Structure formats: structure tokens, C-alpha cells
mmCIF file of C-alpha atoms in Angstrom:
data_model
loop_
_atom_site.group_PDB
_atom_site.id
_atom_site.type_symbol
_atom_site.label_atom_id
_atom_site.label_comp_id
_atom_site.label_asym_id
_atom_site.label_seq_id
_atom_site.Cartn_x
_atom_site.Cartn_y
_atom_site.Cartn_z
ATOM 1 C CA UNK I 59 2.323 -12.089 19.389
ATOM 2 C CA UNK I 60 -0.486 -14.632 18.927
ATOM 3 C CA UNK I 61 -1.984 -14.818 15.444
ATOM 4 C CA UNK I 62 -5.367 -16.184 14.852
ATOM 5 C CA UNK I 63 -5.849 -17.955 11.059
ATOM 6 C CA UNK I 64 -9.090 -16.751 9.927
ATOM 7 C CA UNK I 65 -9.512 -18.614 6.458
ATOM 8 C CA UNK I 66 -6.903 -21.047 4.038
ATOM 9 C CA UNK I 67 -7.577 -21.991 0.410
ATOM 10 C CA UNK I 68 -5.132 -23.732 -1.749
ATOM 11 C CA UNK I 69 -4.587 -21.343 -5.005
ATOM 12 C CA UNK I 70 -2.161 -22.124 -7.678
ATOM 13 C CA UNK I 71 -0.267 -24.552 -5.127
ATOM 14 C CA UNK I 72 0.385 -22.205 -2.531
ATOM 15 C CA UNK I 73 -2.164 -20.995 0.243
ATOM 16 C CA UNK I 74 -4.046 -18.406 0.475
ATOM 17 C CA UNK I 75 -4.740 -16.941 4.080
ATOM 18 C CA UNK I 76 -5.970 -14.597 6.495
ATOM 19 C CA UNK I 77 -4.919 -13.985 9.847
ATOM 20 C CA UNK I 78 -6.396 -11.768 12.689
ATOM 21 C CA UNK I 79 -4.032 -10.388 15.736
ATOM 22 C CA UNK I 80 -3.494 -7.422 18.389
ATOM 23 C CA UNK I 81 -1.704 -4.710 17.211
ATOM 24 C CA UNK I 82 -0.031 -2.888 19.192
ATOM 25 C CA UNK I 83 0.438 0.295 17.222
ATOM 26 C CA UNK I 84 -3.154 0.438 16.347
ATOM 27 C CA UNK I 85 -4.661 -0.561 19.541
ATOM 28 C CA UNK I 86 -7.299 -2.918 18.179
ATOM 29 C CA UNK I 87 -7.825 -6.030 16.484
ATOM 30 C CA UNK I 88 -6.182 -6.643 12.936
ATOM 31 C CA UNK I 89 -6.681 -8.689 10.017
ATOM 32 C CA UNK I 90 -4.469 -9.514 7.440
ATOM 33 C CA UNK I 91 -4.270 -11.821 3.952
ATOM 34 C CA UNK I 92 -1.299 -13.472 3.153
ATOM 35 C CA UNK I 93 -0.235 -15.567 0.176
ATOM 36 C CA UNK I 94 2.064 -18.403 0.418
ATOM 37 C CA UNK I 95 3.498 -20.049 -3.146
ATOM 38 C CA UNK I 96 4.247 -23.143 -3.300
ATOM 39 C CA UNK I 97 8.252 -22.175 -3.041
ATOM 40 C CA UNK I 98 7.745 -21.053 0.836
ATOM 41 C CA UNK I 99 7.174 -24.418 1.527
ATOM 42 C CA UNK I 100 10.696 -25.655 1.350
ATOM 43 C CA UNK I 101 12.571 -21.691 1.432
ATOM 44 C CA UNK I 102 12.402 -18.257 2.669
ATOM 45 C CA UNK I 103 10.999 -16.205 -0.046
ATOM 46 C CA UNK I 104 11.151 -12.308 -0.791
ATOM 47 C CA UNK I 105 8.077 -10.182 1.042
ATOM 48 C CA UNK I 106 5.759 -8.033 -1.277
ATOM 49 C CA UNK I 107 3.728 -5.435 0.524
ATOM 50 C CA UNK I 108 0.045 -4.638 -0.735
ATOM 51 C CA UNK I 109 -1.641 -1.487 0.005
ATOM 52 C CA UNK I 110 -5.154 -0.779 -1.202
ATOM 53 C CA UNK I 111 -7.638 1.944 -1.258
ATOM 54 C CA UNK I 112 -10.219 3.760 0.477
ATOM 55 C CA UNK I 113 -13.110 1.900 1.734
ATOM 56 C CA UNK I 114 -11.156 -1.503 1.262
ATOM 57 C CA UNK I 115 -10.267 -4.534 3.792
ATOM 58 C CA UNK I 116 -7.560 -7.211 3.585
ATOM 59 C CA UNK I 117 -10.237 -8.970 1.291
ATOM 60 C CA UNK I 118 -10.561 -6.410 -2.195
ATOM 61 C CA UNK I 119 -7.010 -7.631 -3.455
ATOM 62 C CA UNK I 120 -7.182 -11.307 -2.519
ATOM 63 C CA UNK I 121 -10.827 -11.580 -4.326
ATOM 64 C CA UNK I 122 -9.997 -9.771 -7.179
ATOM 65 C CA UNK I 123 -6.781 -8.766 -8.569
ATOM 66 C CA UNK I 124 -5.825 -12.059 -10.110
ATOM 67 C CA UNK I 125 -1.741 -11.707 -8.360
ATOM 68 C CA UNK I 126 -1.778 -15.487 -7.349
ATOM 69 C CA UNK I 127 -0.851 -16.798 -10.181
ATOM 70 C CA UNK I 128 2.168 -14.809 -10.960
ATOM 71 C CA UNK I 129 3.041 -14.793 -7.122
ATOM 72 C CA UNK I 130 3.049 -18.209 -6.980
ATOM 73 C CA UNK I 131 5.444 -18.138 -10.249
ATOM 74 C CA UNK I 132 8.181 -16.111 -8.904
ATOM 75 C CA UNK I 133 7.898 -17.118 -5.616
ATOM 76 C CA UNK I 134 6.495 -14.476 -3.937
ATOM 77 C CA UNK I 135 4.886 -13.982 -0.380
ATOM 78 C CA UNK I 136 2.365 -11.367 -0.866
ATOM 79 C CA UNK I 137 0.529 -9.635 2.828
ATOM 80 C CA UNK I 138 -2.420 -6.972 2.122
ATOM 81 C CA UNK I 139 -3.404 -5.804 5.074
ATOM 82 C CA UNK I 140 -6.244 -3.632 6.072
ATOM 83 C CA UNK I 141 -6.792 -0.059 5.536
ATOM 84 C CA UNK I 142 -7.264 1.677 9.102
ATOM 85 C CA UNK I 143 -8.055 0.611 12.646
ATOM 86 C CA UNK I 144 -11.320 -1.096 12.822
ATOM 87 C CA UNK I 145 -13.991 -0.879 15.789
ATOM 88 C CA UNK I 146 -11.896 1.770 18.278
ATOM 89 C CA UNK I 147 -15.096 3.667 19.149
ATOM 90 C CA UNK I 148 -13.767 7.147 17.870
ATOM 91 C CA UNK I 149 -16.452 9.934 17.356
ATOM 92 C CA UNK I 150 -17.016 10.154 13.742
ATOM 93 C CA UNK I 151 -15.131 7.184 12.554
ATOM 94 C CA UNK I 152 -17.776 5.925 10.457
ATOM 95 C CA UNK I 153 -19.132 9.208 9.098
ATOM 96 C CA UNK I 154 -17.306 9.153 5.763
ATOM 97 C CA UNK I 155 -16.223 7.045 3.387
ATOM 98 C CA UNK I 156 -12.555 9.282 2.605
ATOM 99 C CA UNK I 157 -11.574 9.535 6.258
ATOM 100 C CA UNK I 158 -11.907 7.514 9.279
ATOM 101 C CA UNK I 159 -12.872 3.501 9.302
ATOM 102 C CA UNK I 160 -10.913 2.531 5.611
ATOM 103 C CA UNK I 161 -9.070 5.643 4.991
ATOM 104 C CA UNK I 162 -6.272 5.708 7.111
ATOM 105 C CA UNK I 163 -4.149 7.427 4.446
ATOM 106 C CA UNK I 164 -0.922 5.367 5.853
ATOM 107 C CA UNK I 165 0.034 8.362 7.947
ATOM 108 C CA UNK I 166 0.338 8.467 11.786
ATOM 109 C CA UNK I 167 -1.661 11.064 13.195
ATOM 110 C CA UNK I 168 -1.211 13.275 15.757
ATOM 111 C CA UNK I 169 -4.526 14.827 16.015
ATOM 112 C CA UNK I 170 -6.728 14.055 18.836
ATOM 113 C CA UNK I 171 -9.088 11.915 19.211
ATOM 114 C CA UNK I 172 -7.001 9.504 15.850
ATOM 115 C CA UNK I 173 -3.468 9.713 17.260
ATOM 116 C CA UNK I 174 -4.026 6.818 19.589
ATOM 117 C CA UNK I 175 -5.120 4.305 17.226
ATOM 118 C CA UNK I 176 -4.603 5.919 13.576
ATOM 119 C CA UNK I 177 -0.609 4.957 13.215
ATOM 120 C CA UNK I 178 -0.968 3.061 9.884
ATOM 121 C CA UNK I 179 2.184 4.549 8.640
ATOM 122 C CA UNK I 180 4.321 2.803 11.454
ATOM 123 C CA UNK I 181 2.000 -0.145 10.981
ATOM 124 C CA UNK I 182 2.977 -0.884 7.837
ATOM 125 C CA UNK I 183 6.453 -0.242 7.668
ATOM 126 C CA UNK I 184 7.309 -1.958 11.794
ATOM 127 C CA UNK I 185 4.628 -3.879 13.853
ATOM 128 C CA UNK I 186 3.231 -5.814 10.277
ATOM 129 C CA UNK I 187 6.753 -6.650 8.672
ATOM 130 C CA UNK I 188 8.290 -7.848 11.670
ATOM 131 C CA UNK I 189 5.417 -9.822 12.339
ATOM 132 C CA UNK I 190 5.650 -11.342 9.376
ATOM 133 C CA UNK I 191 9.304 -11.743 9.293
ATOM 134 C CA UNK I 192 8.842 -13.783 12.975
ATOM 135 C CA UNK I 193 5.686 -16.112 11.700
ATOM 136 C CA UNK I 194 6.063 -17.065 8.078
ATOM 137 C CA UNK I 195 9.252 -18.165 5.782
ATOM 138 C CA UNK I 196 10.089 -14.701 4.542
ATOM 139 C CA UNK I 197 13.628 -12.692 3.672
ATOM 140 C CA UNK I 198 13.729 -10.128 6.121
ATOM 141 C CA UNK I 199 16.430 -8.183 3.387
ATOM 142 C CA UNK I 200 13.868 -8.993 0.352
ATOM 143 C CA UNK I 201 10.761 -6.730 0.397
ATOM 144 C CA UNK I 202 9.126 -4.424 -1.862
ATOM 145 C CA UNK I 203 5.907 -2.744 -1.863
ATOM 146 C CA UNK I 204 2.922 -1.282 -4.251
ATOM 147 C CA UNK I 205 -0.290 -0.600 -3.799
ATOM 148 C CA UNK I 206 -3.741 1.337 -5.497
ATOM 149 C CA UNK I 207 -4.990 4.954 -5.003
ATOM 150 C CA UNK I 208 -4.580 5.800 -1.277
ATOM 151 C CA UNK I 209 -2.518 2.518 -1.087
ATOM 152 C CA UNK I 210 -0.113 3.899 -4.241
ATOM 153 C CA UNK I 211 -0.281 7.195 -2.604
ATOM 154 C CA UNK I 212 0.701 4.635 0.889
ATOM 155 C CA UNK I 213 3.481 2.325 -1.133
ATOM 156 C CA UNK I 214 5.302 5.972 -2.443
ATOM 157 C CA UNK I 215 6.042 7.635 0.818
ATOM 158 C CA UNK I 216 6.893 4.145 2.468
ATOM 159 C CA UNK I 217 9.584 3.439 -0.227
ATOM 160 C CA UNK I 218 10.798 7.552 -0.490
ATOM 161 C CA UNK I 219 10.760 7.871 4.013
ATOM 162 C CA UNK I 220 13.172 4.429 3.957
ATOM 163 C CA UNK I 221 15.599 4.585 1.923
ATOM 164 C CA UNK I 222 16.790 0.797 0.974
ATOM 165 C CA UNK I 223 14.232 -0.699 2.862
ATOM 166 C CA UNK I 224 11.881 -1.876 -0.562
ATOM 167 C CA UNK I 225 13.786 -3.322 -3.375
ATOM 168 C CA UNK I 226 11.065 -1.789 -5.599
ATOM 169 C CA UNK I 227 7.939 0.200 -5.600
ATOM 170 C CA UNK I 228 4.952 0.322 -7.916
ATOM 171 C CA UNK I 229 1.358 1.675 -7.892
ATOM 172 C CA UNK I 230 -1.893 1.937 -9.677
ATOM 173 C CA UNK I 231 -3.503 5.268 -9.654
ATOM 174 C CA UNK I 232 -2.081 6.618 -7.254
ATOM 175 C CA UNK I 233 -2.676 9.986 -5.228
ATOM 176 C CA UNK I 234 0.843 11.396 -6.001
ATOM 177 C CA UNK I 235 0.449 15.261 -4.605
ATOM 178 C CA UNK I 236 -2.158 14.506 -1.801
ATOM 179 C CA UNK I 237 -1.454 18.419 -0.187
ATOM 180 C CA UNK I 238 -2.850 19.968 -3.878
ATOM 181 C CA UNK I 239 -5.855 17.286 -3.471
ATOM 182 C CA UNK I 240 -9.015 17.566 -1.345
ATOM 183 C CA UNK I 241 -8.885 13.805 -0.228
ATOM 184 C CA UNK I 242 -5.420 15.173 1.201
ATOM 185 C CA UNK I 243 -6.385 18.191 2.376
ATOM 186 C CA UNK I 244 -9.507 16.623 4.407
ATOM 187 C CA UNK I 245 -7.589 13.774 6.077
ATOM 188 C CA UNK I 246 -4.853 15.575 6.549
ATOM 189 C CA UNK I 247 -6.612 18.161 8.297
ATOM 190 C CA UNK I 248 -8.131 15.286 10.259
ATOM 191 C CA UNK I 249 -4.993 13.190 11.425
ATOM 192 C CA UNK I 250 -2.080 15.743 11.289
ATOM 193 C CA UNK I 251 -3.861 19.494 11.747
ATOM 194 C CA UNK I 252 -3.623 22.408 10.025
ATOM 195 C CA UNK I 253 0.119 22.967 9.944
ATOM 196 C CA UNK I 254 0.264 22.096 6.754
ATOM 197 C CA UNK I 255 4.085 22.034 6.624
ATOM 198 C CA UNK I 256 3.662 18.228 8.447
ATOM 199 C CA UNK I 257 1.688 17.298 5.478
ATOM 200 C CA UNK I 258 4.821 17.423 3.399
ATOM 201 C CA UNK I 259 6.198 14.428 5.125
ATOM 202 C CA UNK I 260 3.788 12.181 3.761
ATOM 203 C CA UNK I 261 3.225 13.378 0.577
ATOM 204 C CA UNK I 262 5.140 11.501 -2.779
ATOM 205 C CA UNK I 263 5.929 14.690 -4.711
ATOM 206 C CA UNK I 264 7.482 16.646 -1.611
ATOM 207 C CA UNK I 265 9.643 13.615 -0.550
ATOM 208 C CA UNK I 266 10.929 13.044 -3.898
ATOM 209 C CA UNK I 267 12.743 16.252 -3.481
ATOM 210 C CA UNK I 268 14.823 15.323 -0.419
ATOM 211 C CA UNK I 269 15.092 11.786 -1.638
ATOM 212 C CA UNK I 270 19.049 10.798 -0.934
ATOM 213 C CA UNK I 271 19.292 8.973 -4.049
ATOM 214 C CA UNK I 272 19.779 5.339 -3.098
ATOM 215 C CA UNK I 273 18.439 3.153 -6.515
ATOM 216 C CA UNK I 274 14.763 2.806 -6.322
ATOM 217 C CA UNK I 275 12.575 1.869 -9.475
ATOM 218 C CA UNK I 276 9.329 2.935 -9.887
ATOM 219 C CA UNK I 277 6.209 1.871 -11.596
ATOM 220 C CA UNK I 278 3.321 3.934 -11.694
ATOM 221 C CA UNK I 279 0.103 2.516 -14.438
ATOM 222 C CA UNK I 280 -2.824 5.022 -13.839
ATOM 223 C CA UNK I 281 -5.767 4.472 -16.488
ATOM 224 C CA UNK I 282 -6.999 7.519 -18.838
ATOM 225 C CA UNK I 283 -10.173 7.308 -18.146
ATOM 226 C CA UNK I 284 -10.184 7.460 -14.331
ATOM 227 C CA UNK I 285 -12.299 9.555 -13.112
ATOM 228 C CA UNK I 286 -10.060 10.692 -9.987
ATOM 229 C CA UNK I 287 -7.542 11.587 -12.331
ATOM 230 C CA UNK I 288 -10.076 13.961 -14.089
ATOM 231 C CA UNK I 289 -10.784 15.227 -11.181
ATOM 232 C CA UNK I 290 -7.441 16.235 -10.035
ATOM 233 C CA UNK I 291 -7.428 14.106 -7.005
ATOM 234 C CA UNK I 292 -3.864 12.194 -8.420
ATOM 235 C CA UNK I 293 -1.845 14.823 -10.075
ATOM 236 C CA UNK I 294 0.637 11.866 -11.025
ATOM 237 C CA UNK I 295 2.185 14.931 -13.430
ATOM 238 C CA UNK I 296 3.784 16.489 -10.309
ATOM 239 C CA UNK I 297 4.901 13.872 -9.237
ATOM 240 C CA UNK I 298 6.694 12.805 -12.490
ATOM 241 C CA UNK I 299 8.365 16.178 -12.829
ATOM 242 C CA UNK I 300 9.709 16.095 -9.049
ATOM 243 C CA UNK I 301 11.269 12.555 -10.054
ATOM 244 C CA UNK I 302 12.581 14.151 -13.393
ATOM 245 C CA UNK I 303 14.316 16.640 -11.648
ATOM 246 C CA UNK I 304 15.969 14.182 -8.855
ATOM 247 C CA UNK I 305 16.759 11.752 -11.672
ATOM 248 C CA UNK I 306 14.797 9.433 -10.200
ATOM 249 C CA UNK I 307 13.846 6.443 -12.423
ATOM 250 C CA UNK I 308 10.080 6.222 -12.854
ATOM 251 C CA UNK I 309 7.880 4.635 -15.441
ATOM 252 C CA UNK I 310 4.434 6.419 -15.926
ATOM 253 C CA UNK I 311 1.927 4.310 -18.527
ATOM 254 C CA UNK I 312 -1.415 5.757 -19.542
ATOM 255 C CA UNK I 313 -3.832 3.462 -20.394
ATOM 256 C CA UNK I 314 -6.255 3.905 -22.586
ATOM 257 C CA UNK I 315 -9.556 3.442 -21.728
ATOM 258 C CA UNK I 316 -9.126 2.413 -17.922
ATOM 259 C CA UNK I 317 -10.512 4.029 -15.055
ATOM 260 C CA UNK I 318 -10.051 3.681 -11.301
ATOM 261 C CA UNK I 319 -11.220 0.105 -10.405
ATOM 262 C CA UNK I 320 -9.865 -3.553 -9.966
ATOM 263 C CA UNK I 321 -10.499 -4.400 -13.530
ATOM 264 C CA UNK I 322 -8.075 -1.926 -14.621
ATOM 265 C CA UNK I 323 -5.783 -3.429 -11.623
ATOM 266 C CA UNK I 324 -5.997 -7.158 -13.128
ATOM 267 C CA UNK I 325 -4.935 -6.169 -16.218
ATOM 268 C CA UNK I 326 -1.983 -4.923 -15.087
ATOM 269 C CA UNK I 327 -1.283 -6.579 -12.233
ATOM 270 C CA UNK I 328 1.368 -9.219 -13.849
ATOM 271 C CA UNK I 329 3.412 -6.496 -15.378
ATOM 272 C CA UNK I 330 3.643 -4.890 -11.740
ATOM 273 C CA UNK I 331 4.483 -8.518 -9.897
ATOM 274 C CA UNK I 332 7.071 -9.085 -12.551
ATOM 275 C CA UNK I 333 8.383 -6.041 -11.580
ATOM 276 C CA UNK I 334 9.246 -6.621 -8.338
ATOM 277 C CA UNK I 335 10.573 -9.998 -9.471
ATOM 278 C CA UNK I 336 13.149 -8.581 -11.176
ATOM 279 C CA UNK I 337 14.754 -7.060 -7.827
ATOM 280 C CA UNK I 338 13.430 -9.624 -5.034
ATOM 281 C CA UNK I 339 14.576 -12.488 -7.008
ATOM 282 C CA UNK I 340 18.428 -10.711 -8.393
#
């Protein structure tokens, strides 16, 4: 599958870039970032999956996070991909900004008119990682994933539906009980119909309860002040007590002060890069 580089900068020794290609599950063109230390120059390195939010691109994590330089310290590959299909001509892509063109939700649909091109779910988890795993020095057995808000929501259920597949998952605010929330509700009206039964399978809090048990660590920071939280969009709460339940380790840190955005990310983004670490690098 032919990859097009889009854009390289040097950044803390490694290389920064972003790649366009043809996917096949999404049935338009794709762009991705990727971040190469300075260690996946001479070795394979683990794989760490990036997931972001509504209304993002590949770009919103590369620009402003601040990951590279503890990426480049452990010797981590990093990919961010985008958030949905872009450009398939779909009535009503571009109406909203929670559903549609940068809310794919990491689900595939099977909805007409999204299921043809709306399969971010099997995007993420297939076409993207073995793509990676054919074009860049990566450990196909070393990957983890994280992500923010509709990307935490994204990294959960694509740790919890593959078991041993991620070393690790983390996530910054994210939208833990999306069935209870109307960001759920809307888009999975949208992609999956009003069965709402389906909507279990890609919701955190539900697969927590049928979780088999192998060891998965999870990191959750979601800010105090966030106004999505307030706004019961997140309902991290649920999914705490569902992991509580399953004995299912899981760290949840309030902080203080934060809200929703990528300053609140960069503060925190070291912790969540060293956590991953700690399994891609046993």
C-alpha cells in the first residue's frame, strides 16, 4: 500500500511526520502523523496509538501536546491518526461538529448512508497497525494505546474488545458511559441505529463487565473543571465502579482546576507516556 510523506521535521532527534494513503476500510484518502525517536533509527521500537477528539485531525496532538520529548526518551513510535473519513460526499457529513466529518466515535457503523466509509473502529485496530507494522521499524507484539475525550472514549473499547492486544491503556477525559450521554446517544443513533443493545459493544463501562480478565492497566486523568464532565457527557464514575467490581486495575486523578483542552493534556502528558513505558519497554 503506497504511502505518500506529507511533511518531516527533526524534533528532539527523531522525526516528526505525516503520511497520506488509501484506506481501504474507509474508502478515501487518509492522513496520518507519526513520530520516530531517535532509537528507531538503529531498532524496532514499541508502537503507541493516539486517539484524539471531536473536531480534530492527525495535526491537534503533534502541534500541541508536548509527547516528543518523552517519546523520544523511551523510545517510543507514536501514530495519531485522523478522526473520521474525510471528503466521501455523504449527505450531512459536514452538518455538525459531534457527528459526521471528525467524529467518527471509533465505531464501525452499520447505518446507511456511514457504513461504507465510517469503519474507524476496524481502522484503528487492523488496516492502520498493520500498515505501520509493514512501513516503519515497529514491534508488532509492543503496542499500547490512549487517547482524549472521544479518542479516550476510542483507546477504552479498543484495549477492553482485544484482549492482550495493548500492553497498556490511558486517557484524558474521556467519554466513559457514551449510551447514558447525548454525544453517544446522537452518533450512535447515527452509525449503529436505534437498537440500542449494539451500542453496548462500544461503550467502556458495558465492556468492562464481560472483560475476561487478562492484565490491563489503566490510566484515566480527567480535569475538575471540565466542562463536559459537568455536563455529564463523561460519567468516568461508572466507569470506575464497573472496573471496581471486575477488579480491574484503574487509576482515576482529578485535577484541580483543569478543564477539557490540550493545556490540561500537556500537563499530563509525560505521566501518561511514562506509563506506557513501563509495559512497552519490560
Amino acid at each position: 500500500m503506497a504511502l505518500k510523506q506529507i511533511s518531516r521535521n527533526k524534533c528532539f532527534g527523531g522525526f516528526q511526520k505525516v503520511f497520506e494513503h488509501n484506506s481501504v476500510e474507509l474508502k478515501c484518502k487518509m492522513k496520518f502523523a507519526i513520530y520516530l525517536p531517535p532509537k528507531a533509527e538503529t531498532e524496532k521500537c514499541p508502537a503507541l496509538y493516539w486517539l484524539s477528539g471531536l473536531t480534530c485531525t492527525e495535526q491537534n496532538f503533534i502541534t500541541k501536546s508536548g509527547f516528543h520529548r518523552a517519546a523520544s526518551e523511551h523510545g517510543l513510535v507514536v501514530i495519531a491518526p485522523d478522526t473520521s473519513p474525510r471528503g466521501c460526499n455523504i449527505k450531512g457529513e459536514d452538518e455538525s461538529w459531534d457527528f459526521g466529518t471528525g467524529a467518527g466515535f471509533y465505531v464501525n457503523a452499520t447505518e446507511d448512508p456511514w457504513k461504507t466509509n465510517y469503519r474507524m473502529y476496524s481502522y484503528v485496530t487492523e488496516e492502520l497497525p498493520q500498515l505501520i507494522n509493514a512501513h516503519f521499524p515497529v514491534d508488532p507484539q509492543r503496542m499500547s494505546i490512549f487517547g482524549h475525550s472521544m479518542g479516550g472514549h476510542g483507546a477504552l473499547i479498543c484495549a477492553l474488545k482485544n484482549p492482550g492486544k495493548y500492553k497498556s491503556v490511558s486517557a484524558f477525559a474521556p467519554i466513559c458511559n457514551p449510551v447514558l450521554s447525548s454525544w453517544g446517544k446522537k452518533v450512535f443513533t447515527g452509525y449503529l441505529g436505534t437498537d440500542e443493545s449494539k451500542w453496548k459493544a462500544y461503550d467502556a463501562t458495558h465492556l468492562v463487565k464481560s472483560y475476561p480478565g487478562s492484565h490491563l492497566d489503566i490510566l484515566i486523568d480527567q480535569g475538575k473543571d471540565d466542562e463536559f464532565l459537568l455536563d455529564g457527557q463523561l460519567l468516568p464514575d461508572n466507569f470506575i465502579a464497573a472496573c471496581t467490581e471486575k477488579k480491574i486495575p484503574v487509576v482515576l486523578r482529578l485535577q484541580e482546576g483543569y478543564d477539557h483542552n490540550y493545556y490540561f493534556i500537556a500537563t499530563f502528558i509525560t505521566d501518561h507516556i511514562r506509563h506506557h513505558a513501563k509495559y512497552l519497554n519490560a
